[in-house]
Amino acid sequence: MVDISVGPFKVEADIVDRGVQVKASIDFKVLKKDWDVVLSAHSPKVSFSTGSVADFEASIDIGIDDATGDLSASARICVPVYHFPFHVRKDCKTASTSIPVLPIGALCLLEQGINKAGLQYLEG
């Protein structure tokens, strides 16, 4: 299992049958949300968004590149900035990271039925 933080997001990834299970969560001020998805060779990328809550908003894009085996995540968070007397603007920040989670080409092998133990054998 791999755990990474990207901005205010926590991302966990674990190899499962037919792909990589990814859990993403955010607990930042008024933004609280959890997502769970399995990335596979047919769907190697996913995007999540909190929508706008009290002028706060956040989104994250997560994907696996089968050519490198890297899990990458790119997050964006926007917070309201209040200016006297009644002007509000949003201040947005981005963060991204990448970490190897699979051997090269392993996402396609998982899709074909090779299990986690089989991947560890191939790595060794």
XYZ file of N, CA and C in Angstrom:
372
model
N 0.838 -1.179 0.000
C 0.000 0.000 0.000
C 0.884 1.244 0.000
N 0.426 2.267 -0.688
C 1.134 3.535 -0.787
C 0.225 4.632 -0.247
N 0.770 5.500 0.587
C 0.048 6.662 1.108
C 0.815 7.913 0.715
N 0.105 8.874 0.128
C 0.738 10.154 -0.206
C -0.206 11.287 0.163
N 0.361 12.451 0.386
C -0.415 13.669 0.606
C -0.142 14.608 -0.546
N -1.214 15.189 -1.070
C -1.115 16.154 -2.161
C -1.959 17.357 -1.761
N -1.301 18.424 -1.333
C -2.048 19.547 -0.799
C -2.852 19.051 0.394
N -4.137 19.383 0.463
C -4.949 18.927 1.590
C -5.526 17.517 1.397
N -5.202 16.869 0.297
C -5.733 15.542 0.001
C -4.829 14.444 0.540
N -5.444 13.364 0.974
C -4.731 12.141 1.330
C -5.124 11.101 0.292
N -4.129 10.425 -0.274
C -4.380 9.422 -1.312
C -3.730 8.108 -0.872
N -4.501 7.029 -0.928
C -3.999 5.688 -0.637
C -4.192 4.840 -1.877
N -3.205 4.006 -2.194
C -3.305 3.127 -3.355
C -2.848 1.731 -2.962
N -3.569 0.722 -3.439
C -3.226 -0.660 -3.152
C -3.575 -1.523 -4.363
N -2.736 -2.492 -4.657
C -2.989 -3.396 -5.782
C -4.115 -4.353 -5.404
N -5.105 -4.473 -6.285
C -6.224 -5.400 -6.113
C -6.392 -6.173 -7.417
N -7.327 -7.125 -7.424
C -7.606 -7.841 -8.664
C -8.032 -6.857 -9.740
N -7.428 -6.978 -10.895
C -7.764 -6.197 -12.088
C -7.385 -4.734 -12.049
N -6.592 -4.287 -11.061
C -6.181 -2.887 -11.066
C -5.592 -2.411 -9.766
N -5.682 -1.106 -9.536
C -5.170 -0.470 -8.326
C -6.322 0.292 -7.681
N -6.627 -0.079 -6.432
C -7.682 0.621 -5.702
C -7.108 1.908 -5.138
N -7.784 3.016 -5.418
C -7.346 4.326 -4.957
C -8.440 4.922 -4.080
N -8.030 5.368 -2.899
C -8.933 6.080 -1.996
C -8.376 7.483 -1.820
N -9.200 8.458 -2.051
C -8.800 9.855 -1.877
C -9.741 10.491 -0.874
N -9.198 11.361 -0.043
C -10.043 12.051 0.926
C -9.497 13.450 1.184
N -10.410 14.308 1.591
C -10.046 15.668 1.972
C -10.828 16.020 3.235
N -10.148 16.633 4.179
C -10.775 17.151 5.396
C -10.099 18.488 5.679
N -10.639 19.526 5.045
C -10.030 20.854 5.101
C -11.130 21.892 5.310
N -11.158 22.483 6.469
C -12.159 23.490 6.821
C -13.565 22.941 6.576
N -14.330 23.494 5.627
C -15.694 23.007 5.368
C -15.737 21.900 4.321
N -14.592 21.540 3.758
C -14.539 20.510 2.718
C -14.195 19.161 3.341
N -15.165 18.251 3.315
C -14.961 16.903 3.830
C -15.568 15.935 2.826
N -14.729 15.085 2.254
C -15.223 14.174 1.211
C -14.285 12.988 1.106
N -14.839 11.814 0.771
C -14.068 10.594 0.534
C -14.496 10.001 -0.800
N -13.523 9.485 -1.535
C -13.797 8.810 -2.807
C -13.054 7.490 -2.832
N -13.570 6.547 -3.608
C -12.957 5.227 -3.730
C -13.182 4.744 -5.157
N -12.116 4.325 -5.838
C -12.228 3.887 -7.224
C -11.120 2.878 -7.517
N -11.338 2.018 -8.504
C -10.298 1.105 -8.962
C -9.835 1.572 -10.339
N -8.545 1.895 -10.441
C -7.955 2.281 -11.721
C -7.495 1.017 -12.433
N -7.758 0.943 -13.725
C -7.375 -0.233 -14.506
C -6.788 0.228 -15.841
N -6.389 -0.737 -16.655
C -5.852 -0.405 -17.971
C -6.912 0.283 -18.832
N -8.187 -0.038 -18.595
C -9.268 0.593 -19.363
C -9.650 1.970 -18.824
N -9.411 2.195 -17.540
C -9.716 3.502 -16.946
C -8.583 3.895 -15.996
N -7.454 4.354 -16.563
C -6.283 4.649 -15.736
C -6.270 6.031 -15.089
N -7.285 6.852 -15.335
C -7.319 8.202 -14.766
C -8.691 8.504 -14.196
N -8.722 9.347 -13.172
C -9.983 9.757 -12.558
C -9.815 11.174 -12.011
N -10.910 11.905 -11.965
C -10.929 13.254 -11.389
C -12.037 13.331 -10.354
N -11.737 13.965 -9.236
C -12.724 14.176 -8.183
C -12.799 15.659 -7.866
N -13.979 16.121 -7.470
C -14.159 17.518 -7.107
C -15.144 17.626 -5.951
N -14.913 18.585 -5.087
C -15.827 18.808 -3.963
C -16.993 19.698 -4.349
N -16.877 20.390 -5.472
C -17.848 21.433 -5.764
C -17.528 22.630 -4.873
N -18.384 23.613 -4.865
C -18.154 24.815 -4.073
C -18.978 24.745 -2.791
N -18.299 24.888 -1.661
C -18.956 24.903 -0.353
C -18.470 26.153 0.370
N -19.369 27.099 0.590
C -19.028 28.366 1.261
C -17.823 29.032 0.613
N -17.779 29.005 -0.712
C -16.706 29.596 -1.515
C -15.370 28.850 -1.416
N -15.347 27.685 -0.767
C -14.172 26.818 -0.788
C -14.414 25.759 -1.854
N -13.383 25.358 -2.585
C -13.521 24.268 -3.538
C -12.179 23.584 -3.742
N -12.247 22.305 -4.075
C -11.025 21.538 -4.284
C -11.277 20.458 -5.326
N -10.214 20.088 -6.024
C -10.307 19.004 -7.002
C -8.966 18.275 -7.057
N -9.025 17.016 -7.499
C -7.807 16.224 -7.627
C -7.937 15.314 -8.838
N -6.855 15.206 -9.594
C -6.756 14.290 -10.735
C -5.734 13.223 -10.360
N -6.120 11.951 -10.510
C -5.250 10.835 -10.157
C -5.155 9.905 -11.354
N -3.957 9.427 -11.646
C -3.795 8.518 -12.772
C -2.575 7.627 -12.616
N -2.580 6.531 -13.364
C -1.434 5.627 -13.399
C -0.948 5.543 -14.839
N 0.345 5.743 -15.018
C 0.967 5.623 -16.334
C 1.560 4.225 -16.425
N 0.980 3.365 -17.259
C 1.440 1.975 -17.363
C 2.837 1.885 -17.956
N 3.262 2.904 -18.700
C 4.599 2.897 -19.294
C 5.694 3.090 -18.247
N 5.345 3.699 -17.098
C 6.333 3.921 -16.038
C 5.955 3.234 -14.731
N 4.669 2.931 -14.547
C 4.191 2.353 -13.289
C 3.961 3.396 -12.211
N 4.035 4.680 -12.576
C 3.894 5.763 -11.601
C 2.439 6.161 -11.380
N 2.090 6.353 -10.118
C 0.812 6.948 -9.738
C 1.065 8.436 -9.595
N 0.285 9.250 -10.291
C 0.459 10.697 -10.191
C -0.839 11.322 -9.697
N -0.685 12.394 -8.943
C -1.841 13.113 -8.423
C -1.566 14.603 -8.522
N -2.566 15.333 -8.966
C -2.471 16.781 -9.093
C -3.702 17.390 -8.434
N -3.488 18.216 -7.425
C -4.594 18.783 -6.648
C -4.652 20.294 -6.806
N -5.856 20.807 -6.613
C -6.081 22.259 -6.661
C -7.075 22.594 -5.563
N -6.785 23.634 -4.798
C -7.709 24.087 -3.766
C -7.846 25.600 -3.858
N -9.078 26.058 -3.721
C -9.365 27.493 -3.760
C -10.084 27.876 -2.465
N -9.605 28.943 -1.854
C -10.212 29.434 -0.617
C -10.633 30.886 -0.825
N -11.713 31.291 -0.161
C -12.145 32.677 -0.309
C -11.239 33.628 0.464
N -10.978 34.769 -0.137
C -10.206 35.822 0.513
C -11.115 37.043 0.543
N -11.428 37.518 1.745
C -12.360 38.630 1.908
C -11.597 39.945 1.968
N -12.064 40.917 1.188
C -11.484 42.252 1.187
C -12.552 43.232 1.625
N -12.169 44.143 2.476
C -13.105 45.130 2.989
C -13.571 46.051 1.872
N -14.820 46.420 1.760
C -15.883 46.027 2.681
C -16.626 44.756 2.240
N -16.861 44.538 0.945
C -17.684 43.398 0.553
C -17.143 42.639 -0.642
N -15.899 42.721 -0.897
C -15.323 42.067 -2.065
C -14.719 40.711 -1.658
N -15.048 39.680 -2.417
C -14.508 38.348 -2.163
C -13.832 37.859 -3.433
N -12.631 37.351 -3.293
C -11.977 36.715 -4.425
C -11.468 35.365 -3.952
N -11.089 34.514 -4.892
C -10.592 33.193 -4.530
C -9.088 33.131 -4.731
N -8.420 32.545 -3.764
C -6.983 32.316 -3.841
C -6.794 30.820 -4.074
N -6.202 30.458 -5.200
C -6.068 29.044 -5.568
C -4.607 28.619 -5.535
N -4.388 27.413 -5.045
C -3.057 26.810 -4.983
C -3.125 25.425 -5.625
N -2.019 25.002 -6.210
C -1.943 23.666 -6.802
C -0.750 22.914 -6.213
N -0.859 21.597 -6.247
C 0.229 20.724 -5.802
C 0.146 19.443 -6.610
N 1.290 18.838 -6.857
C 1.281 17.572 -7.584
C 2.443 16.712 -7.124
N 2.291 15.414 -7.314
C 3.332 14.469 -6.966
C 3.175 13.207 -7.796
N 4.204 12.400 -7.794
C 4.198 11.149 -8.536
C 5.040 10.147 -7.755
N 4.598 8.878 -7.735
C 5.318 7.844 -7.000
C 5.156 6.518 -7.718
N 6.228 5.721 -7.832
C 6.085 4.420 -8.485
C 5.290 3.450 -7.604
N 4.290 2.791 -8.196
C 3.481 1.818 -7.453
C 3.448 0.449 -8.123
N 3.781 0.410 -9.407
C 3.730 -0.836 -10.169
C 4.972 -0.984 -11.041
N 5.322 -2.223 -11.390
C 6.357 -2.397 -12.414
C 5.829 -1.900 -13.765
N 6.722 -1.614 -14.688
C 6.337 -1.158 -16.029
C 5.444 -2.215 -16.683
N 4.302 -1.779 -17.206
C 3.374 -2.670 -17.900
C 2.480 -3.499 -17.002
N 2.581 -3.326 -15.691
C 1.831 -4.175 -14.764
C 0.327 -3.905 -14.768
N -0.093 -2.702 -15.100
C -1.528 -2.414 -15.112
C -2.231 -3.291 -16.149
N -1.613 -3.477 -17.291
C -2.179 -4.366 -18.318
C -2.146 -5.816 -17.851
N -1.094 -6.206 -17.133
C -1.023 -7.576 -16.612
C -2.122 -7.833 -15.588
N -2.396 -6.849 -14.722
C -3.497 -6.991 -13.756
C -4.826 -7.161 -14.478
N -5.008 -6.401 -15.544
C -6.237 -6.473 -16.337
C -6.410 -7.863 -16.944
N -5.293 -8.541 -17.224
C -5.345 -9.868 -17.824
C -5.448 -10.991 -16.786
N -5.445 -10.643 -15.497
C -5.652 -11.658 -14.470
C -4.429 -12.032 -13.654
N -3.272 -11.421 -13.913
C -2.101 -11.665 -13.058
C -2.397 -11.043 -11.698
N -2.151 -11.783 -10.617
C -2.472 -11.245 -9.296
C -1.276 -10.529 -8.672
N -1.485 -10.003 -7.459
C -0.456 -9.235 -6.758
C 0.810 -10.087 -6.537
N 0.641 -11.335 -6.155
C 1.789 -12.217 -5.940
C 2.552 -12.434 -7.253
N 1.820 -12.552 -8.355
C 2.458 -12.710 -9.667
C 3.288 -11.504 -10.038
N 2.804 -10.296 -9.706
C 3.560 -9.079 -9.988
C 4.838 -9.035 -9.156
N 4.754 -9.452 -7.902
C 5.941 -9.445 -7.032
C 6.977 -10.444 -7.572
N 6.519 -11.559 -8.140
C 7.425 -12.537 -8.734
C 8.127 -11.929 -9.948
N 7.364 -11.192 -10.767
C 7.942 -10.570 -11.954
C 8.968 -9.507 -11.598
N 8.743 -8.777 -10.480
C 9.672 -7.725 -10.059
C 11.005 -8.309 -9.606
N 10.956 -9.476 -8.945
C 12.146 -10.069 -8.355
C 13.032 -10.667 -9.325
